[in-house]
Coordinates of C-alpha atoms in Angstrom, one line a residue:
Chain I
M1 CA 0.0 0.0 0.0
S2 CA 1.9 3.0 -1.2
S3 CA -1.0 5.3 -1.2
Q4 CA -3.4 6.0 1.6
P5 CA -6.5 3.8 1.7
R6 CA -9.6 5.5 0.3
V7 CA -12.4 5.5 2.8
V8 CA -16.2 6.1 2.7
I9 CA -18.0 6.6 6.0
V10 CA -21.6 5.4 6.2
D11 CA -23.6 6.3 9.3
D12 CA -27.0 7.8 9.7
H13 CA -25.7 10.2 12.4
H14 CA -24.3 13.3 10.8
L15 CA -22.4 14.3 13.9
F16 CA -20.7 10.9 14.1
R17 CA -19.7 11.1 10.4
S18 CA -18.1 14.5 10.7
G19 CA -16.4 13.4 13.9
V20 CA -14.8 10.3 12.2
R21 CA -14.0 12.4 9.2
A22 CA -12.0 14.8 11.3
E23 CA -10.3 12.0 13.2
L24 CA -9.2 10.1 10.1
G25 CA -8.7 13.0 7.8
D26 CA -4.9 13.3 8.3
E27 CA -4.1 9.6 8.1
L28 CA -6.5 8.4 5.5
A29 CA -8.2 9.7 2.4
V30 CA -11.9 10.1 3.2
V31 CA -13.5 10.2 -0.2
G32 CA -17.1 10.4 0.7
D33 CA -19.8 9.7 3.3
A34 CA -23.4 8.7 3.3
G35 CA -26.3 8.8 5.7
S36 CA -28.6 6.1 4.4
V37 CA -28.4 2.8 2.6
S38 CA -29.3 4.1 -0.8
E39 CA -26.9 7.1 -0.5
A40 CA -24.2 4.7 0.6
V41 CA -24.7 2.4 -2.4
A42 CA -24.5 5.4 -4.8
V43 CA -21.4 6.8 -3.2
I44 CA -19.6 3.5 -3.0
V45 CA -20.4 2.7 -6.7
E46 CA -19.2 6.1 -7.7
Q47 CA -16.0 6.3 -5.6
R48 CA -14.9 2.7 -5.5
P49 CA -13.2 3.1 -2.1
D50 CA -10.9 0.6 -0.5
V51 CA -12.7 0.5 2.7
V52 CA -16.2 1.4 3.8
L53 CA -16.7 2.2 7.5
L54 CA -20.2 0.9 8.0
D55 CA -22.7 1.6 10.7
V56 CA -24.6 -1.6 11.7
H57 CA -27.8 0.2 12.6
M58 CA -29.5 2.3 10.0
P59 CA -32.9 2.7 8.5
E60 CA -33.8 0.6 5.4
G61 CA -31.9 -2.5 6.6
G62 CA -28.6 -1.1 8.0
G63 CA -25.1 -2.2 7.2
V64 CA -26.2 -5.7 6.2
E65 CA -28.3 -4.3 3.4
V66 CA -25.4 -2.1 2.1
I67 CA -23.1 -5.1 2.0
S68 CA -25.6 -7.3 0.2
R69 CA -26.2 -4.7 -2.5
I70 CA -22.6 -3.9 -3.1
G71 CA -20.7 -7.1 -2.2
A72 CA -21.4 -9.1 -5.3
E73 CA -20.8 -6.2 -7.7
Q74 CA -17.7 -4.8 -6.3
P75 CA -15.7 -7.5 -4.5
S76 CA -12.7 -5.2 -4.1
V77 CA -14.6 -3.0 -1.7
R78 CA -14.0 -4.1 1.9
F79 CA -16.3 -3.4 4.8
L80 CA -15.4 -2.6 8.4
A81 CA -18.4 -2.6 10.7
L82 CA -18.6 0.2 13.3
S83 CA -21.3 0.1 15.9
V84 CA -22.4 1.1 19.3
S85 CA -24.2 -2.2 19.6
D86 CA -22.7 -5.1 21.4
A87 CA -25.6 -7.3 20.7
A88 CA -24.2 -10.6 19.4
E89 CA -26.8 -11.1 16.7
D90 CA -26.0 -7.8 15.1
V91 CA -22.3 -8.5 15.1
I92 CA -22.6 -12.0 13.8
A93 CA -25.1 -10.8 11.1
V94 CA -22.9 -8.1 9.7
I95 CA -19.9 -10.4 9.7
R96 CA -21.7 -13.2 8.0
A97 CA -23.0 -10.7 5.4
G98 CA -19.4 -10.1 4.5
A99 CA -17.8 -7.4 6.7
R100 CA -14.1 -8.0 7.3
G101 CA -14.2 -6.7 10.8
Y102 CA -16.1 -5.2 13.6
V103 CA -15.1 -2.5 16.0
T104 CA -17.1 -0.4 18.5
K105 CA -17.6 3.3 18.1
T106 CA -15.7 4.0 21.3
I107 CA -12.4 2.9 19.6
S108 CA -9.7 5.5 19.7
A109 CA -8.7 7.4 16.5
S110 CA -5.3 5.7 16.2
E111 CA -6.8 2.2 16.6
L112 CA -9.4 3.0 14.0
V113 CA -6.8 4.1 11.5
E114 CA -4.9 0.9 12.2
A115 CA -8.0 -1.1 11.8
V116 CA -8.9 0.5 8.4
R117 CA -5.3 -0.1 7.1
R118 CA -5.6 -3.7 8.2
V119 CA -8.9 -4.2 6.4
A120 CA -7.6 -2.4 3.3
G121 CA -4.7 -4.8 3.3
G122 CA -7.2 -7.7 3.2
D123 CA -6.9 -8.8 6.8
A124 CA -9.6 -9.1 9.4
V125 CA -10.1 -6.9 12.4
F126 CA -11.6 -8.4 15.6
S127 CA -12.4 -6.3 18.6
P128 CA -12.0 -8.0 22.0
R129 CA -15.7 -8.3 22.2
L130 CA -16.1 -9.9 18.8
A131 CA -13.3 -12.4 19.7
G132 CA -15.3 -13.2 22.8
F133 CA -18.4 -13.8 20.8
V134 CA -16.7 -16.1 18.4
L135 CA -15.1 -18.1 21.2
D136 CA -18.5 -18.3 22.9
A137 CA -20.3 -19.3 19.7
F138 CA -18.0 -22.0 18.7
A139 CA -17.7 -23.3 22.3
A140 CA -21.5 -23.4 22.4
D141 CA -21.6 -25.3 19.2
R142 CA -19.1 -27.8 20.4
S143 CA -21.0 -28.6 23.5
H144 CA -24.4 -28.7 21.8
D145 CA -23.9 -31.2 19.1
E146 CA -22.3 -34.4 20.3
A147 CA -23.5 -36.2 17.3
P148 CA -21.5 -34.8 14.4
S149 CA -23.6 -33.8 11.4
P150 CA -22.1 -35.7 8.5
Q151 CA -23.1 -33.3 5.8
A152 CA -21.5 -30.2 7.4
D153 CA -18.0 -29.3 6.6
R154 CA -16.3 -30.2 9.9
E155 CA -13.3 -28.0 9.2
L156 CA -15.5 -24.9 9.0
D157 CA -17.3 -25.7 12.2
Q158 CA -14.4 -25.8 14.6
L159 CA -11.6 -23.5 15.6
T160 CA -8.1 -25.0 15.7
P161 CA -6.3 -24.8 19.0
R162 CA -4.0 -22.1 17.5
E163 CA -6.9 -20.0 16.3
R164 CA -8.6 -20.3 19.7
E165 CA -5.3 -19.2 21.3
V166 CA -5.1 -16.2 19.0
L167 CA -8.7 -15.2 19.6
R168 CA -8.2 -15.6 23.4
H169 CA -5.4 -13.1 23.2
I170 CA -7.4 -10.6 21.2
A171 CA -10.2 -10.9 23.8
R172 CA -7.6 -10.2 26.5
G173 CA -6.7 -7.0 24.8
Y174 CA -3.5 -7.9 23.0
M175 CA -2.6 -6.4 19.6
Y176 CA -1.5 -8.6 16.7
K177 CA 2.2 -7.7 17.2
E178 CA 2.1 -8.6 20.9
I179 CA 0.3 -11.8 20.1
A180 CA 2.9 -12.8 17.6
L181 CA 5.6 -12.1 20.1
R182 CA 3.9 -14.1 22.9
L183 CA 3.1 -17.1 20.7
G184 CA 6.5 -17.0 18.9
I185 CA 5.0 -16.6 15.5
S186 CA 5.1 -13.8 12.9
T187 CA 2.5 -11.1 12.8
K188 CA 1.6 -12.4 9.3
T189 CA 0.7 -15.7 10.8
V190 CA -1.5 -14.1 13.4
E191 CA -3.3 -12.2 10.7
A192 CA -3.7 -15.5 8.8
H193 CA -5.3 -17.1 11.8
V194 CA -7.7 -14.3 12.3
S195 CA -8.6 -14.3 8.6
A196 CA -9.2 -18.0 8.8
V197 CA -11.5 -17.5 11.8
L198 CA -13.4 -14.8 9.8
R199 CA -13.8 -17.2 6.9
K200 CA -15.2 -19.9 9.2
L201 CA -17.5 -17.4 10.7
Q202 CA -18.8 -16.3 7.3
L203 CA -18.9 -19.7 5.6
S204 CA -19.8 -22.1 8.3
S205 CA -23.1 -23.4 7.0
R206 CA -24.5 -24.2 10.4
H207 CA -27.6 -22.4 11.5
E208 CA -26.4 -22.8 15.1
L209 CA -24.3 -19.7 14.8
S210 CA -27.2 -17.4 14.1
R211 CA -29.4 -19.3 16.6
W212 CA -26.7 -18.9 19.2
A213 CA -26.6 -15.2 18.6
V214 CA -30.3 -14.8 19.0
Q215 CA -30.4 -17.1 22.1
R216 CA -27.7 -15.2 23.7
R217 CA -29.9 -12.1 23.6
L218 CA -33.1 -13.8 24.5
V219 CA -32.1 -16.0 27.3
S220 CA -31.1 -14.1 30.4
F221 CA -28.8 -16.2 32.5
D222 CA -30.5 -17.8 35.5
G223 CA -27.5 -18.7 37.5
T224 CA -27.7 -22.4 37.1
Chain S
M1 CA -44.4 -34.8 43.1
A2 CA -46.2 -31.5 43.5
S3 CA -44.8 -31.1 47.0
A4 CA -41.3 -31.8 45.9
E5 CA -41.4 -29.0 43.3
A6 CA -43.3 -26.6 45.4
P7 CA -40.3 -24.8 46.9
L8 CA -39.4 -23.7 43.3
E9 CA -42.0 -21.0 43.4
Q10 CA -41.8 -20.0 47.1
P11 CA -41.9 -16.2 46.7
R12 CA -45.7 -16.3 46.2
S13 CA -47.1 -18.4 49.0
P14 CA -50.8 -18.7 47.9
A15 CA -50.2 -19.7 44.3
P16 CA -52.8 -18.3 41.9
L17 CA -55.1 -20.9 40.3
R18 CA -53.3 -21.9 37.2
R19 CA -53.0 -25.1 35.2
R20 CA -49.7 -26.9 35.2
P21 CA -49.9 -29.1 32.1
E22 CA -46.3 -30.2 32.4
R23 CA -47.1 -31.9 35.7
G24 CA -50.6 -33.0 35.1
L25 CA -52.1 -36.1 33.6
I26 CA -54.5 -34.6 31.1
G27 CA -54.6 -30.8 31.2
G28 CA -52.8 -30.1 34.5
V29 CA -56.0 -28.9 36.2
C30 CA -55.6 -31.1 39.3
A31 CA -51.9 -30.2 39.6
G32 CA -52.8 -26.6 39.4
M33 CA -55.6 -26.9 42.0
A34 CA -53.2 -28.8 44.3
D35 CA -50.8 -25.9 44.0
H36 CA -53.5 -23.4 44.7
F37 CA -55.1 -25.1 47.7
Q38 CA -51.7 -26.4 48.9
V39 CA -52.7 -30.0 49.1
E40 CA -51.2 -33.2 47.6
V41 CA -52.1 -33.5 44.0
I42 CA -53.3 -37.1 44.5
V43 CA -56.1 -35.9 46.9
V44 CA -57.4 -33.5 44.2
R45 CA -57.2 -36.3 41.6
L46 CA -59.1 -38.7 43.8
L47 CA -61.8 -36.1 44.5
M48 CA -62.1 -35.4 40.8
A49 CA -62.3 -39.1 40.0
M50 CA -65.1 -39.5 42.6
I51 CA -67.1 -36.7 41.1
V52 CA -66.6 -38.2 37.7
A53 CA -67.8 -41.6 39.0
I54 CA -71.0 -40.1 40.4
G55 CA -72.9 -39.8 37.1
G56 CA -70.2 -38.2 35.1
I57 CA -70.7 -34.6 36.2
G58 CA -66.9 -34.6 37.0
V59 CA -66.1 -34.8 33.3
A60 CA -68.0 -31.6 32.8
V61 CA -66.4 -29.9 35.8
Y62 CA -62.9 -30.9 34.6
S63 CA -63.6 -29.7 31.1
L64 CA -64.9 -26.4 32.4
A65 CA -61.9 -26.0 34.6
W66 CA -59.6 -26.9 31.7
A67 CA -61.2 -24.2 29.6
L68 CA -61.4 -21.4 32.1
I69 CA -58.2 -21.7 34.2
P70 CA -55.3 -20.2 32.3
I71 CA -52.0 -22.0 32.0
A72 CA -49.4 -20.9 34.5
P73 CA -47.0 -18.6 32.6
E74 CA -44.0 -20.5 33.7
S75 CA -45.4 -23.8 32.4
E76 CA -46.2 -22.5 28.9
D77 CA -43.3 -23.7 27.0
L78 CA -42.5 -26.8 29.1
P79 CA -43.0 -30.2 27.6
R80 CA -45.5 -32.5 29.1
R81 CA -44.4 -35.1 31.5
P82 CA -43.6 -38.3 29.6
G83 CA -46.1 -41.1 30.2
A84 CA -48.8 -38.7 31.4
W85 CA -51.2 -39.7 28.6
R86 CA -50.8 -43.4 29.6
E87 CA -51.7 -42.6 33.2
A88 CA -54.6 -40.5 32.1
V89 CA -56.0 -43.3 29.9
L90 CA -55.6 -45.7 32.8
M91 CA -57.5 -43.3 35.0
V92 CA -60.3 -42.9 32.5
L93 CA -60.6 -46.6 32.1
G94 CA -60.8 -47.0 35.8
V95 CA -63.6 -44.4 36.0
V96 CA -65.5 -46.0 33.1
G97 CA -65.1 -49.3 35.0
V98 CA -66.7 -47.8 38.1
L99 CA -69.5 -46.3 36.0
V100 CA -70.3 -49.6 34.3
G101 CA -70.2 -51.2 37.7
L102 CA -72.7 -48.7 39.1
R103 CA -74.9 -49.2 36.1
L104 CA -74.8 -53.0 36.5
S105 CA -75.7 -52.5 40.2
G106 CA -78.9 -50.9 39.0
L107 CA -78.7 -47.5 40.8
P108 CA -81.1 -44.9 39.3
I109 CA -78.8 -42.1 38.2
G110 CA -80.6 -40.9 35.2
Y111 CA -78.0 -41.3 32.5
A112 CA -80.5 -40.1 29.9
V113 CA -80.2 -36.6 31.4
V114 CA -76.7 -36.6 32.8
W115 CA -74.7 -37.7 29.8
P116 CA -76.2 -35.2 27.3
L117 CA -75.4 -32.5 30.0
V118 CA -71.9 -33.8 30.3
L119 CA -71.4 -33.8 26.6
G120 CA -72.9 -30.3 26.2
V121 CA -70.7 -28.8 28.8
C122 CA -67.6 -30.5 27.3
G123 CA -68.6 -28.9 24.0
M124 CA -68.9 -25.5 25.6
A125 CA -65.6 -25.9 27.2
L126 CA -64.1 -26.6 23.8
V127 CA -65.7 -23.6 22.3
W128 CA -64.8 -21.2 25.1
R129 CA -61.3 -22.3 25.5
P130 CA -59.6 -20.1 22.9
T131 CA -61.2 -16.9 24.1
V132 CA -59.8 -17.4 27.6
S133 CA -56.4 -18.7 26.7
P134 CA -53.6 -16.8 28.4
S135 CA -52.2 -15.4 25.2
S136 CA -55.1 -13.1 24.8
S137 CA -55.6 -12.2 28.4
H138 CA -52.1 -10.9 29.0
P139 CA -50.1 -9.8 26.1
R140 CA -46.8 -11.6 25.6
R141 CA -44.3 -11.4 22.8
V142 CA -45.2 -14.3 20.6
S143 CA -43.5 -15.2 17.3
L144 CA -45.8 -15.0 14.3
R145 CA -45.6 -18.7 13.6
E146 CA -46.4 -19.6 17.2
F147 CA -49.3 -17.2 17.2
A148 CA -50.7 -18.6 13.9
S149 CA -50.5 -22.1 15.1
R150 CA -52.1 -21.2 18.4
S151 CA -55.1 -19.3 17.2
G152 CA -55.6 -20.3 13.6
R153 CA -55.1 -23.9 12.6
I154 CA -55.9 -25.7 15.8
D155 CA -59.0 -23.8 16.8
V156 CA -61.2 -24.5 13.8
P157 CA -61.6 -28.2 14.4
R158 CA -61.9 -27.6 18.1
L159 CA -64.8 -25.1 17.5
V160 CA -66.5 -27.5 15.1
L161 CA -66.2 -30.4 17.5
G162 CA -67.4 -28.3 20.4
A163 CA -70.4 -27.0 18.5
L164 CA -71.3 -30.6 17.3
L165 CA -71.1 -31.8 20.9
V166 CA -73.4 -29.0 22.1
A167 CA -75.9 -29.6 19.3
F168 CA -75.9 -33.3 19.9
A169 CA -76.4 -32.8 23.6
S170 CA -79.3 -30.3 23.1
A171 CA -81.0 -32.6 20.6
S172 CA -80.8 -35.6 22.8
L173 CA -82.0 -33.6 25.9
L174 CA -84.9 -32.3 23.9
H175 CA -85.6 -35.8 22.7
T176 CA -85.6 -37.0 26.3
V177 CA -88.0 -34.3 27.4
G178 CA -90.1 -35.1 24.3
V179 CA -90.5 -31.8 22.5
L180 CA -88.3 -32.5 19.5
H181 CA -91.1 -33.0 17.0
S182 CA -92.9 -29.7 17.7
L183 CA -89.6 -27.9 17.7
G184 CA -89.0 -28.3 13.9
K185 CA -91.1 -25.3 12.9
A186 CA -89.7 -23.1 15.6
I187 CA -86.1 -23.9 14.6
G188 CA -86.9 -23.1 11.0
A189 CA -88.4 -19.7 12.0
V190 CA -85.4 -18.9 14.2
A191 CA -83.0 -19.9 11.5
I192 CA -84.6 -17.7 8.9
I193 CA -84.6 -14.7 11.3
A194 CA -81.0 -15.4 12.3
T195 CA -79.9 -15.5 8.7
M196 CA -81.6 -12.2 7.9
L197 CA -80.2 -10.6 11.0
S198 CA -76.7 -11.8 10.3
L199 CA -76.9 -10.6 6.7
L200 CA -78.0 -7.2 8.0
V201 CA -75.6 -6.6 10.7
G202 CA -72.8 -9.0 9.8
P203 CA -70.5 -6.6 7.9
W204 CA -71.0 -4.0 10.5
V205 CA -70.0 -6.4 13.3
V206 CA -66.9 -7.5 11.3
R207 CA -65.9 -3.9 10.8
L208 CA -66.4 -3.1 14.4
G209 CA -64.2 -6.0 15.4
R210 CA -61.5 -4.9 13.0
S211 CA -61.5 -1.3 14.2
L212 CA -61.4 -2.5 17.8
A213 CA -58.4 -4.6 17.1
S214 CA -56.5 -1.9 15.4
E215 CA -57.4 0.5 18.2
R216 CA -56.0 -1.9 20.6
A217 CA -52.8 -2.3 18.7
A218 CA -52.5 1.5 18.5
R219 CA -53.0 1.7 22.3
I220 CA -50.3 -0.9 22.9
R221 CA -47.9 1.0 20.6
E222 CA -48.7 4.2 22.4
Q223 CA -48.1 2.5 25.8
E224 CA -44.7 1.2 24.6
R225 CA -43.7 4.6 23.3
A226 CA -44.7 6.2 26.6
E227 CA -42.6 3.7 28.5
V228 CA -39.6 4.3 26.3
A229 CA -40.0 8.0 26.7
A230 CA -40.3 7.8 30.4
H231 CA -37.2 5.7 30.6
L232 CA -35.2 8.0 28.3
H233 CA -36.4 11.0 30.4
D234 CA -35.3 9.4 33.7
S235 CA -32.0 8.3 32.4
V236 CA -30.5 9.7 29.3
L237 CA -32.0 13.2 29.5
Q238 CA -30.9 13.5 33.1
T239 CA -27.4 12.5 32.2
L240 CA -27.2 14.8 29.3
A241 CA -28.2 17.7 31.5
L242 CA -25.5 16.7 34.0
I243 CA -23.0 16.5 31.2
Q244 CA -23.9 20.1 30.1
K245 CA -23.3 21.3 33.6
R246 CA -20.0 19.6 34.0
A247 CA -18.7 20.3 30.5
G248 CA -15.5 21.7 31.9
D249 CA -14.4 18.4 33.4
P250 CA -13.6 15.8 30.7
R251 CA -13.1 12.9 33.1
E252 CA -16.3 13.5 34.8
V253 CA -18.1 13.8 31.5
A254 CA -16.6 10.7 30.2
G255 CA -17.6 8.9 33.4
L256 CA -21.1 10.1 33.2
A257 CA -21.4 9.1 29.5
R258 CA -19.9 5.7 30.2
R259 CA -22.3 5.0 33.1
Q260 CA -25.3 6.0 31.1
E261 CA -24.1 3.9 28.2
R262 CA -23.8 0.8 30.4
E263 CA -27.3 1.4 31.9
L264 CA -28.9 1.9 28.6
R265 CA -27.3 -1.2 27.2
H266 CA -28.7 -3.2 30.0
W267 CA -32.1 -1.8 29.5
L268 CA -32.0 -2.5 25.7
L269 CA -30.8 -6.0 26.1
E270 CA -33.4 -6.5 28.8
R271 CA -31.0 -8.3 31.0
P272 CA -32.5 -8.1 34.5
T273 CA -30.1 -6.8 37.0
R274 CA -30.0 -9.5 39.6
T275 CA -28.8 -9.3 43.1
D276 CA -30.0 -12.6 44.6
H277 CA -28.1 -15.2 42.7
D278 CA -25.3 -14.0 40.5
S279 CA -23.4 -15.6 37.7
V280 CA -19.7 -15.2 37.3
A281 CA -20.1 -12.9 34.3
T282 CA -22.6 -10.6 35.9
A283 CA -20.5 -10.4 39.1
L284 CA -17.4 -9.5 37.1
E285 CA -19.4 -7.0 35.1
R286 CA -20.7 -5.4 38.3
A287 CA -17.2 -5.3 39.8
A288 CA -15.9 -3.7 36.7
A289 CA -18.6 -1.1 36.7
E290 CA -17.9 -0.3 40.4
V291 CA -14.2 0.1 39.8
E292 CA -14.9 2.2 36.7
E293 CA -17.1 4.4 38.6
L294 CA -14.6 4.9 41.4
H295 CA -11.5 5.5 39.3
R296 CA -13.0 6.8 36.1
V297 CA -11.1 4.5 33.8
P298 CA -13.1 2.6 31.2
I299 CA -13.0 -1.1 31.7
E300 CA -13.9 -3.4 28.8
V301 CA -15.4 -6.7 30.0
V302 CA -15.5 -9.7 27.7
T303 CA -16.8 -13.0 29.0
V304 CA -17.0 -16.3 27.3
G305 CA -19.3 -18.9 28.9
D306 CA -20.8 -18.5 32.3
G307 CA -21.7 -20.3 35.4
P308 CA -23.0 -19.9 38.9
L309 CA -20.9 -18.3 41.6
D310 CA -19.5 -20.3 44.5
D311 CA -17.2 -19.4 47.3
G312 CA -14.0 -19.9 45.3
L313 CA -15.3 -17.9 42.3
E314 CA -16.6 -15.2 44.6
A315 CA -13.0 -14.8 45.8
M316 CA -11.8 -14.8 42.3
V317 CA -14.2 -12.0 41.4
Q318 CA -12.8 -10.1 44.4
A319 CA -9.3 -10.7 43.2
A320 CA -10.2 -9.5 39.8
R321 CA -11.7 -6.4 41.3
E322 CA -8.5 -5.8 43.1
A323 CA -6.5 -6.2 39.9
M324 CA -8.8 -3.8 38.1
T325 CA -8.5 -1.3 40.9
N326 CA -4.7 -1.5 40.8
A327 CA -4.7 -1.1 37.0
A328 CA -7.1 1.9 37.2
K329 CA -5.3 3.6 40.1
F330 CA -1.6 3.1 39.4
A331 CA -1.1 2.2 35.7
S332 CA -2.4 5.5 34.2
S333 CA -3.7 3.4 31.3
A334 CA -6.3 4.8 29.0
H335 CA -8.4 1.7 29.5
V336 CA -8.4 -1.7 31.1
D337 CA -9.4 -5.0 29.5
L338 CA -11.0 -7.8 31.4
Y339 CA -11.4 -11.1 29.8
A340 CA -13.0 -14.1 31.6
E341 CA -13.4 -17.6 30.2
V342 CA -15.7 -19.9 32.2
E343 CA -15.3 -23.5 31.2
P344 CA -16.8 -26.6 32.9
E345 CA -13.4 -27.5 34.3
R346 CA -12.0 -24.1 35.1
V347 CA -12.3 -20.4 35.1
E348 CA -9.7 -18.0 33.9
V349 CA -9.7 -14.2 34.3
F350 CA -7.2 -11.8 32.7
V351 CA -7.0 -8.2 33.7
R352 CA -4.8 -6.2 31.3
D353 CA -3.8 -2.6 31.1
R354 CA -1.5 -0.7 28.8
G355 CA -0.1 1.5 31.5
V356 CA 3.3 2.2 33.0
G357 CA 3.9 -1.3 34.2
F358 CA 6.4 -2.2 36.9
D359 CA 9.1 -4.6 37.8
P360 CA 7.4 -7.7 39.2
G361 CA 10.4 -8.3 41.4
A362 CA 9.4 -5.2 43.4
I363 CA 6.0 -6.5 44.5
P364 CA 6.9 -7.6 48.0
T365 CA 7.9 -4.2 49.2
D366 CA 5.6 -1.6 47.7
R367 CA 2.6 -3.5 46.4
R368 CA 1.3 -5.5 49.3
G369 CA -2.2 -5.2 47.8
V370 CA -1.2 -7.5 45.0
R371 CA 0.3 -10.2 47.3
D372 CA -2.5 -10.2 49.9
S373 CA -5.6 -9.5 48.0
I374 CA -4.8 -11.1 44.8
I375 CA -2.3 -13.9 45.0
A376 CA -3.0 -15.0 48.6
R377 CA -6.7 -14.8 48.1
M378 CA -6.6 -17.0 45.1
E379 CA -4.3 -19.5 46.8
R380 CA -6.6 -19.7 49.8
H381 CA -9.3 -21.0 47.4
H382 CA -6.9 -23.4 45.6
G383 CA -6.5 -21.0 42.7
R384 CA -3.5 -19.4 41.1
A385 CA -2.6 -15.8 40.3
S386 CA 0.3 -14.5 38.4
V387 CA 1.3 -11.0 37.4
H388 CA 3.1 -10.3 34.2
S389 CA 4.4 -6.7 33.9
T390 CA 7.0 -4.9 31.9
P391 CA 7.9 -1.3 32.7
G392 CA 6.4 0.8 30.0
E393 CA 4.3 -1.8 28.4
G394 CA 1.6 -2.5 30.9
T395 CA 0.5 -5.2 33.2
E396 CA -1.5 -8.4 33.0
V397 CA -2.9 -10.2 36.0
E398 CA -3.9 -13.8 35.3
L399 CA -6.2 -15.7 37.6
V400 CA -7.0 -19.4 37.3
M401 CA -9.4 -21.4 39.3
E402 CA -10.1 -25.1 38.8
R403 CA -13.7 -26.0 39.1
S404 CA -13.5 -29.7 39.9
S405 CA -14.6 -29.1 43.4
A406 CA -17.4 -26.9 42.3
A407 CA -20.9 -28.4 42.6

């Protein structure tokens, strides 16, 4: 990446858009913004940015709708979901729609720049919370189906021990560089692991994943 | 079996009269009555069986009770007890046996009157049942499919069956009394008038019903909106006012915003804030919230899995709280990460900051808090704690507790 990644910001809150624009302005090339799904589609088609910062919650279907309208036509455009929501079903939904990462809106400016660069470079970006969700989801799957479903692709349904270890470190608040150092692997390898997890998250054909996300919200824990 | 499960709902001592289908034989009427009157369920069943045996009135009583007593909300989604139907069939066979015995013994009970009555009341019970089902008496969030299956497909055959039973019962009663033949003309007249009337007012009644329904929906929406508005007013608007007043103090403002955010999130996710029995995750979240409040450093809590607290885990939460406090007080880190993983065999908690860090070799002299309240506390409960820190790069406290001893 010799040049700065070109970014489009999509969020229905005008204040938030201008805030992010100001924060990213020096480090990245913000080439457009949009406040609705249809606006977003128009701007993205026109500008062909590298990365779209995408709000999860918007009228007319939100981030998922934008991804589904753009994704097939312009596979070179990458999406980074940005949300105030921590609800697991939102996060899982936008990732499964095709976003390459998920961060919360409280993220600091420098971390956001870093995340955008990473997504522009084709890697995945997991916030600690998303890492926690993924660990939880795959752990829940593992305990729920003792009888392996023969038609499902087993490889997609499970995390390798190494991937689990990497996710655990992300959930603990470590950066990729630090994780690489601690596990004695290269940063590239860490990135590869995270991308593999992202792929599993998106491609795993099991409906359990979505069901888990919904259940997590609906079932309040009873202490037993 | 009722008495064994009674302590489960001890907060309300006189249980309201509700059916408990998951514990009953047929519709859970007896089980519900036993709960209500606080007697053994077998007593109620025997009484019911006796009433049934005396000429069959009991069947009508049971059907009416089944129709009119709503299901206990907590039993709604529970599966029925396995084998309940078999027991019910056995009981019915027993009752029929007793009835046949009575008949053979030649007692004059007047079956010609009693049985039509019984059948008629059963039919009415079938017809009334949908209108007094709990889903319509107290609104509950029901998925569309569930709703359709409850009020649409199942009810039509039930209504028809009920109506047939009532018609049959009336006819046979009338036949017994001996007025059936002279009734033909009257029925014809009534039928004609009824048809005319329904043609006249039918559309109007349908329209009235529809407008009532939409009015009700609007009212519910309005209530929900008012509830949301009230909540926002009490919480968010108050906080925003406070923030405007304290605009000069960024730490205070950030703290206020953070607290409001946490509260609103809880409300949105509808997770009840519990105090009686806590899980590991909620206890950690609460501890983090308290530390955050005290020291104004945001703490990001991520938990994987969950489980009930026991003494050891309680101590672990305390140790984690201490670690968070240390990080917030001394590390001058912009934020603190807490990650907890609750597995069946063990629980791990990591508290990480990106602050100044320190030399772990210096713990014994100037950081007694770490040794006493974190390491020693964990060891007392057969857990482990270790502190990893590098000056300039931050600190991570790692807590591990095996759960083999946990119940």
